């Protein structure tokens, strides 16, 4: 496999580089931690390493130093190769990776039985995460670890597990969609389609303009990774640092993605936009929208899709979706509201004065595009996010195993001790 060959060629040099860097500069201080940060979700504390991507507050996502906006036309498979290696695949490497995905895409039959046994009103994210977890017995990492393996080899079965998992995620996600929302039997994958197009095919949505696969590719590319400290990436990394395998770690991380302050915001954003549409019978005036935003804030709720823990500018991923919408559905009233919200809400949030970032994040616009294509089941939206984000999780774990990073174990302190330290 060409991806494996490339990693095998890179890893010894990278390991040597990091090891001598830590030896020479290990005592260099990179962060101080205040009591407010300890109670405030460790916001801004620099205590992790992530080489796959970075989110400078004034730029947004860089995948291996490339702005995500410049990658919007690339296939998600190319992005995974880039995340893992730091380089775009050439034609041969891409074809080879796609061949690996095709060979590994069959979902074991027992997964469907487990999902069928779940309560009919289970959340699609719970079904998706359960499907991943119940495949844990397939882990090649666990099998190799149980047999005995050198630490320097850990990354190899982690890569195998990651590819097995990524190859199956579109099929699992499409199967969850069809089962959970009564859309009829599952649709078999077409082995000659790329990852995103195959997912679009297996969902079985109407696609009269033939552009759904483009949206899915864009969606899967834009959500790929967001450095190491966000809830799902951090949870995945923490779990995997105990040498839990990819099935345990990705399922665990995605349980974090399912939270309303993280990936679930995705489903809530469109809900808010549709409320606007319903209340005003279409696209509201600027003043009406402003008032609606204030009513939301005054009732103690957040405006979903706006604000970010790290970003301080418009999320370039939002811009990517906005451009797609302008090209393919400029006349759609729901999309027109998303556009108008972007004009109005940042000003309202600035006046409100609480949110550190009044600008839209990735979730502010994507739902309107899915809705346009007939994907109207909001609770499913986070699953789409999850398929994509699994690429970031897996690439981060492969790099961590390759570099031999340590078990994660920060120190916690009781309030009493903190008070004593602060002389309170
Ligand atoms: N609407 C109203 N209030 C907001 C807000 C918004 N969109 N964004 C932040 N605030 C408020 C916070 O609730 C917080 O209020 P309190 O002091 O009363 O707790 C205050 O502003 C300061 O928050 P912050 O430091 O700017 O933001 P955080 O890092 O704490 O939280 C986020 C970031 C994304 C959770 C928050 O902006 C939010 O809740 N946004 C809406 C939900 C959303 O879009 N989530 C998707 C994020 C993308 C992702 O990670 O998947």
Short mmCIF file of C-alpha atoms in Angstrom, two decimals, residues 34-397:
data_model
loop_
_atom_site.label_atom_id
_atom_site.label_comp_id
_atom_site.label_asym_id
_atom_site.label_seq_id
_atom_site.Cartn_x
_atom_site.Cartn_y
_atom_site.Cartn_z
CA UNK A 34 -4.34 30.30 35.53
CA UNK A 35 -7.08 29.31 37.95
CA UNK A 36 -9.66 30.77 35.53
CA UNK A 37 -8.36 28.43 32.81
CA UNK A 38 -8.47 25.41 35.12
CA UNK A 39 -12.16 26.11 35.81
CA UNK A 40 -12.83 27.38 32.29
CA UNK A 41 -12.34 24.27 30.18
CA UNK A 42 -8.56 24.82 29.85
CA UNK A 43 -9.29 27.35 27.10
CA UNK A 44 -6.03 28.56 25.54
CA UNK A 45 -3.74 26.28 27.56
CA UNK A 46 -1.00 25.03 25.25
CA UNK A 47 -0.26 21.52 26.36
CA UNK A 48 -0.87 19.28 23.36
CA UNK A 49 0.82 18.50 20.06
CA UNK A 50 -1.05 18.11 16.77
CA UNK A 51 0.77 18.11 13.44
CA UNK A 52 -2.13 17.23 11.15
CA UNK A 53 -3.82 20.63 11.32
CA UNK A 54 -3.83 23.96 13.09
CA UNK A 55 -6.48 26.62 13.69
CA UNK A 56 -4.95 30.10 13.96
CA UNK A 57 -7.72 32.29 15.44
CA UNK A 58 -7.36 34.86 12.65
CA UNK A 59 -7.24 32.41 9.73
CA UNK A 60 -9.21 29.26 10.49
CA UNK A 61 -8.30 25.73 9.61
CA UNK A 62 -4.95 24.96 8.00
CA UNK A 63 -4.51 21.33 7.00
CA UNK A 64 -0.77 20.69 7.10
CA UNK A 65 -0.34 24.46 6.63
CA UNK A 66 -2.72 24.66 3.64
CA UNK A 67 -5.82 26.88 4.16
CA UNK A 68 -8.93 24.71 4.01
CA UNK A 69 -10.45 27.10 1.46
CA UNK A 70 -7.71 26.08 -0.99
CA UNK A 71 -8.63 22.41 -0.53
CA UNK A 72 -12.37 22.73 -1.18
CA UNK A 73 -12.06 21.13 -4.63
CA UNK A 74 -9.99 18.17 -3.43
CA UNK A 75 -11.35 14.71 -2.75
CA UNK A 76 -11.66 13.67 0.90
CA UNK A 77 -9.35 10.71 0.16
CA UNK A 78 -6.65 13.22 -0.85
CA UNK A 79 -7.24 15.11 2.37
CA UNK A 80 -6.74 11.96 4.45
CA UNK A 81 -3.46 11.25 2.68
CA UNK A 82 -2.43 14.87 3.28
CA UNK A 83 -3.39 14.71 6.97
CA UNK A 84 -1.34 11.56 7.49
CA UNK A 85 1.77 12.43 5.50
CA UNK A 86 1.88 16.20 5.00
CA UNK A 87 1.81 15.72 1.21
CA UNK A 88 -0.94 15.50 -1.37
CA UNK A 89 -1.05 12.07 -3.00
CA UNK A 90 0.04 11.78 -6.61
CA UNK A 91 -2.31 10.07 -9.07
CA UNK A 92 -1.00 6.59 -8.29
CA UNK A 93 -1.11 7.08 -4.53
CA UNK A 94 -4.69 8.34 -4.73
CA UNK A 95 -5.80 5.41 -6.88
CA UNK A 96 -4.08 3.02 -4.49
CA UNK A 97 -5.83 4.52 -1.45
CA UNK A 98 -9.19 4.39 -3.24
CA UNK A 99 -8.53 0.73 -4.03
CA UNK A 100 -7.92 0.10 -0.32
CA UNK A 101 -11.23 1.79 0.56
CA UNK A 102 -13.10 -0.31 -2.01
CA UNK A 103 -11.57 -3.55 -0.75
CA UNK A 104 -12.50 -2.77 2.87
CA UNK A 105 -15.96 -1.18 2.54
CA UNK A 106 -18.22 -4.17 3.33
CA UNK A 107 -19.96 -3.69 6.68
CA UNK A 108 -20.18 -6.90 8.76
CA UNK A 109 -23.72 -8.28 8.90
CA UNK A 110 -23.78 -8.32 12.73
CA UNK A 111 -23.57 -4.50 12.75
CA UNK A 112 -27.01 -4.27 11.14
CA UNK A 113 -28.42 -6.76 13.62
CA UNK A 114 -27.14 -4.68 16.53
CA UNK A 115 -28.61 -1.51 15.01
CA UNK A 116 -31.93 -3.21 14.28
CA UNK A 117 -32.16 -4.24 17.94
CA UNK A 118 -31.85 -0.64 19.14
CA UNK A 119 -34.95 1.39 20.09
CA UNK A 120 -36.52 2.89 16.96
CA UNK A 121 -36.19 6.42 18.32
CA UNK A 122 -32.45 6.13 19.02
CA UNK A 123 -30.47 9.16 17.95
CA UNK A 124 -28.63 8.53 14.65
CA UNK A 125 -25.34 9.51 16.32
CA UNK A 126 -25.90 6.88 19.00
CA UNK A 127 -26.55 4.30 16.27
CA UNK A 128 -23.48 5.38 14.32
CA UNK A 129 -21.19 5.31 17.38
CA UNK A 130 -22.63 1.96 18.48
CA UNK A 131 -21.95 0.49 15.03
CA UNK A 132 -18.30 1.56 15.29
CA UNK A 133 -17.91 0.25 18.82
CA UNK A 134 -19.47 -3.11 18.08
CA UNK A 135 -16.86 -3.72 15.35
CA UNK A 136 -14.05 -3.50 17.93
CA UNK A 137 -13.45 -7.24 17.69
CA UNK A 138 -12.14 -6.59 14.16
CA UNK A 139 -9.25 -4.50 15.50
CA UNK A 140 -5.93 -5.49 13.99
CA UNK A 141 -4.15 -3.35 16.56
CA UNK A 142 -5.65 -5.27 19.45
CA UNK A 143 -4.89 -8.61 17.80
CA UNK A 144 -1.26 -7.61 17.17
CA UNK A 145 -0.89 -6.13 20.66
CA UNK A 146 -2.24 -9.27 22.29
CA UNK A 147 0.21 -11.33 20.27
CA UNK A 148 3.08 -9.05 21.18
CA UNK A 149 4.51 -6.25 19.06
CA UNK A 150 7.31 -3.69 19.27
CA UNK A 151 6.32 -0.12 20.18
CA UNK A 152 7.86 1.13 16.93
CA UNK A 153 5.36 -1.01 15.02
CA UNK A 154 2.21 0.29 16.74
CA UNK A 155 1.34 2.66 13.90
CA UNK A 156 1.04 -0.12 11.32
CA UNK A 157 -2.06 -1.89 12.70
CA UNK A 158 -3.40 1.56 13.69
CA UNK A 159 -3.24 2.48 10.00
CA UNK A 160 -4.94 -0.81 9.09
CA UNK A 161 -7.74 -0.22 11.61
CA UNK A 162 -8.14 3.36 10.42
CA UNK A 163 -8.52 2.32 6.79
CA UNK A 164 -10.91 -0.50 7.69
CA UNK A 165 -13.00 1.95 9.65
CA UNK A 166 -12.94 4.88 7.22
CA UNK A 167 -13.81 2.59 4.31
CA UNK A 168 -16.93 1.40 6.15
CA UNK A 169 -18.18 4.68 7.61
CA UNK A 170 -20.12 5.91 4.53
CA UNK A 171 -21.92 2.55 4.28
CA UNK A 172 -22.72 2.51 7.99
CA UNK A 173 -23.88 6.13 7.94
CA UNK A 174 -26.09 5.58 4.87
CA UNK A 175 -27.47 2.38 6.43
CA UNK A 176 -28.30 4.26 9.64
CA UNK A 177 -30.09 6.93 7.60
CA UNK A 178 -32.22 4.47 5.66
CA UNK A 179 -33.02 2.34 8.73
CA UNK A 180 -33.68 5.14 11.19
CA UNK A 181 -35.87 7.21 8.86
CA UNK A 182 -37.75 4.40 7.09
CA UNK A 183 -36.20 5.00 3.66
CA UNK A 184 -36.31 1.38 2.56
CA UNK A 185 -33.63 -1.27 2.18
CA UNK A 186 -29.92 -0.46 2.29
CA UNK A 187 -28.25 0.39 -1.01
CA UNK A 188 -25.09 -1.55 -1.83
CA UNK A 189 -21.88 0.42 -2.46
CA UNK A 190 -20.57 0.85 -5.99
CA UNK A 191 -16.94 -0.06 -5.84
CA UNK A 192 -15.89 2.21 -8.69
CA UNK A 193 -17.15 5.40 -7.03
CA UNK A 194 -15.02 7.67 -4.86
CA UNK A 195 -15.69 7.90 -1.11
CA UNK A 196 -18.01 10.93 -1.24
CA UNK A 197 -19.88 9.88 -4.39
CA UNK A 198 -20.41 6.40 -2.98
CA UNK A 199 -21.87 7.88 0.17
CA UNK A 200 -24.24 10.05 -1.89
CA UNK A 201 -25.23 6.96 -3.89
CA UNK A 202 -25.91 4.82 -0.78
CA UNK A 203 -28.07 7.54 0.83
CA UNK A 204 -30.54 7.13 -2.06
CA UNK A 205 -31.65 10.78 -2.16
CA UNK A 206 -33.19 12.33 -5.27
CA UNK A 207 -30.51 14.16 -7.23
CA UNK A 208 -32.07 15.66 -10.37
CA UNK A 209 -29.20 18.10 -10.97
CA UNK A 210 -26.52 15.46 -10.39
CA UNK A 211 -24.66 17.66 -7.91
CA UNK A 212 -25.28 15.81 -4.62
CA UNK A 213 -21.96 13.96 -4.83
CA UNK A 214 -20.21 17.35 -5.15
CA UNK A 215 -21.89 18.56 -1.96
CA UNK A 216 -21.00 15.36 -0.10
CA UNK A 217 -17.36 15.57 -1.19
CA UNK A 218 -17.25 19.20 -0.09
CA UNK A 219 -18.92 18.36 3.21
CA UNK A 220 -16.51 15.49 3.90
CA UNK A 221 -13.50 17.60 2.98
CA UNK A 222 -14.39 20.70 4.99
CA UNK A 223 -15.09 18.90 8.28
CA UNK A 224 -11.96 16.72 8.18
CA UNK A 225 -9.97 17.95 11.17
CA UNK A 226 -9.70 20.94 13.53
CA UNK A 227 -6.42 20.54 15.44
CA UNK A 228 -6.11 18.55 18.66
CA UNK A 229 -7.92 20.33 21.48
CA UNK A 230 -11.58 20.26 20.38
CA UNK A 231 -13.77 17.89 22.37
CA UNK A 232 -13.91 15.02 19.88
CA UNK A 233 -10.24 15.15 18.82
CA UNK A 234 -9.07 15.50 22.39
CA UNK A 235 -11.32 12.69 23.64
CA UNK A 236 -10.12 10.41 20.84
CA UNK A 237 -6.49 11.22 21.53
CA UNK A 238 -6.91 10.70 25.27
CA UNK A 239 -8.61 7.32 24.81
CA UNK A 240 -6.05 6.16 22.24
CA UNK A 241 -3.18 7.27 24.48
CA UNK A 242 -4.11 4.33 26.73
CA UNK A 243 -3.41 2.16 23.63
CA UNK A 244 -7.11 1.55 23.17
CA UNK A 245 -7.66 0.73 19.51
CA UNK A 246 -9.24 2.92 16.83
CA UNK A 247 -12.74 1.48 17.30
CA UNK A 248 -12.82 2.39 20.99
CA UNK A 249 -11.19 5.75 20.43
CA UNK A 250 -13.20 6.96 17.41
CA UNK A 251 -16.49 5.83 18.91
CA UNK A 252 -15.60 7.62 22.17
CA UNK A 253 -14.54 10.80 20.39
CA UNK A 254 -17.69 10.85 18.31
CA UNK A 255 -19.77 10.62 21.48
CA UNK A 256 -18.23 14.01 22.25
CA UNK A 257 -19.04 15.27 18.77
CA UNK A 258 -22.68 14.44 19.59
CA UNK A 259 -22.84 17.25 22.17
CA UNK A 260 -24.88 20.40 21.40
CA UNK A 261 -21.92 22.71 21.93
CA UNK A 262 -19.88 20.72 19.38
CA UNK A 263 -21.14 18.72 16.38
CA UNK A 264 -24.81 18.66 17.36
CA UNK A 265 -24.97 22.43 16.79
CA UNK A 266 -25.14 21.35 13.19
CA UNK A 267 -28.72 20.12 13.63
CA UNK A 268 -29.70 23.09 15.77
CA UNK A 269 -28.60 25.76 13.29
CA UNK A 270 -30.99 24.77 10.57
CA UNK A 271 -33.75 24.46 13.17
CA UNK A 272 -33.19 28.11 14.07
CA UNK A 273 -33.19 29.19 10.41
CA UNK A 274 -36.42 27.27 9.78
CA UNK A 275 -38.04 28.94 12.80
CA UNK A 276 -37.20 32.26 11.17
CA UNK A 277 -38.71 31.07 7.89
CA UNK A 278 -41.87 29.86 9.56
CA UNK A 279 -42.37 32.92 11.75
CA UNK A 280 -41.98 35.42 8.90
CA UNK A 281 -43.39 33.26 6.11
CA UNK A 282 -40.16 33.55 4.10
CA UNK A 283 -37.08 35.76 4.17
CA UNK A 284 -37.59 38.38 6.92
CA UNK A 285 -36.67 42.05 6.80
CA UNK A 286 -33.40 43.06 8.44
CA UNK A 287 -35.26 44.56 11.40
CA UNK A 288 -37.41 41.46 11.93
CA UNK A 289 -34.36 39.20 11.84
CA UNK A 290 -32.50 41.46 14.26
CA UNK A 291 -35.42 41.30 16.69
CA UNK A 292 -35.63 37.51 16.34
CA UNK A 293 -31.92 37.20 17.17
CA UNK A 294 -32.38 39.41 20.24
CA UNK A 295 -35.41 37.36 21.34
CA UNK A 296 -33.24 34.22 21.17
CA UNK A 297 -30.48 35.81 23.24
CA UNK A 298 -32.91 37.34 25.75
CA UNK A 299 -34.51 33.95 26.32
CA UNK A 300 -31.08 32.73 27.49
CA UNK A 301 -30.29 30.68 24.39
CA UNK A 302 -27.26 30.80 22.12
CA UNK A 303 -27.52 31.55 18.42
CA UNK A 304 -26.41 28.24 16.95
CA UNK A 305 -23.71 28.33 14.32
CA UNK A 306 -22.16 31.51 15.68
CA UNK A 307 -19.16 31.84 17.99
CA UNK A 308 -16.17 29.58 18.43
CA UNK A 309 -13.81 28.54 21.17
CA UNK A 310 -10.73 29.38 19.09
CA UNK A 311 -11.69 31.21 15.88
CA UNK A 312 -12.04 34.99 15.82
CA UNK A 313 -13.00 35.41 12.15
CA UNK A 314 -15.62 33.97 9.80
CA UNK A 315 -14.90 30.27 9.57
CA UNK A 316 -13.47 29.57 6.09
CA UNK A 317 -15.47 26.34 6.07
CA UNK A 318 -18.66 28.42 6.35
CA UNK A 319 -17.37 30.48 3.41
CA UNK A 320 -16.86 27.25 1.41
CA UNK A 321 -20.48 26.23 1.97
CA UNK A 322 -21.72 29.74 1.23
CA UNK A 323 -19.94 29.70 -2.12
CA UNK A 324 -21.44 26.30 -2.97
CA UNK A 325 -24.90 27.60 -2.05
CA UNK A 326 -24.49 30.75 -4.15
CA UNK A 327 -23.52 28.60 -7.13
CA UNK A 328 -26.16 25.89 -6.81
CA UNK A 329 -29.19 27.30 -4.93
CA UNK A 330 -29.09 31.08 -4.90
CA UNK A 331 -32.92 31.27 -5.13
CA UNK A 332 -33.66 28.88 -2.27
CA UNK A 333 -35.38 30.90 0.51
CA UNK A 334 -33.77 28.87 3.31
CA UNK A 335 -30.35 29.54 1.85
CA UNK A 336 -31.30 33.22 1.44
CA UNK A 337 -32.05 33.36 5.18
CA UNK A 338 -28.64 31.83 6.00
CA UNK A 339 -27.10 34.59 3.89
CA UNK A 340 -29.10 37.27 5.66
CA UNK A 341 -28.31 35.86 9.11
CA UNK A 342 -24.64 36.31 8.20
CA UNK A 343 -25.35 40.01 7.50
CA UNK A 344 -27.28 40.62 10.71
CA UNK A 345 -26.23 38.28 13.55
CA UNK A 346 -22.56 39.28 13.94
CA UNK A 347 -23.69 42.86 14.67
CA UNK A 348 -26.24 41.64 17.21
CA UNK A 349 -23.70 39.42 18.95
CA UNK A 350 -21.20 42.30 19.08
CA UNK A 351 -23.82 44.53 20.69
CA UNK A 352 -24.78 41.72 23.08
CA UNK A 353 -21.13 41.70 24.09
CA UNK A 354 -20.72 38.19 25.45
CA UNK A 355 -19.48 35.95 22.65
CA UNK A 356 -15.76 36.44 22.02
CA UNK A 357 -16.34 35.59 18.38
CA UNK A 358 -19.48 36.99 16.71
CA UNK A 359 -18.76 35.27 13.38
CA UNK A 360 -20.29 32.10 11.89
CA UNK A 361 -18.66 28.72 12.41
CA UNK A 362 -18.84 25.68 10.11
CA UNK A 363 -22.33 24.73 11.22
CA UNK A 364 -24.07 27.98 10.32
CA UNK A 365 -24.72 27.17 6.68
CA UNK A 366 -24.18 23.52 5.93
CA UNK A 367 -27.65 22.38 7.06
CA UNK A 368 -29.42 24.65 4.57
CA UNK A 369 -27.53 22.98 1.73
CA UNK A 370 -28.45 19.48 2.92
CA UNK A 371 -32.07 20.59 3.33
CA UNK A 372 -32.11 21.81 -0.26
CA UNK A 373 -31.14 18.31 -1.41
CA UNK A 374 -34.00 16.76 0.53
CA UNK A 375 -31.97 15.64 3.53
CA UNK A 376 -34.46 17.05 6.01
CA UNK A 377 -33.83 14.87 9.05
CA UNK A 378 -31.79 17.32 11.18
CA UNK A 379 -30.81 14.79 13.78
CA UNK A 380 -28.82 13.05 11.07
CA UNK A 381 -26.58 16.02 10.24
CA UNK A 382 -24.01 15.33 12.94
CA UNK A 383 -23.46 11.86 11.46
CA UNK A 384 -22.24 13.50 8.26
CA UNK A 385 -19.87 15.64 10.30
CA UNK A 386 -18.72 12.46 12.07
CA UNK A 387 -17.79 10.54 8.89
CA UNK A 388 -15.55 13.39 7.89
CA UNK A 389 -14.08 14.11 11.31
CA UNK A 390 -13.08 10.46 11.66
CA UNK A 391 -10.35 11.28 9.11
CA UNK A 392 -8.82 13.80 11.48
CA UNK A 393 -9.15 11.46 14.44
CA UNK A 394 -7.56 8.54 12.60
CA UNK A 395 -4.71 10.56 11.12
CA UNK A 396 -3.94 12.08 14.52
CA UNK A 397 -3.87 8.60 16.09
#
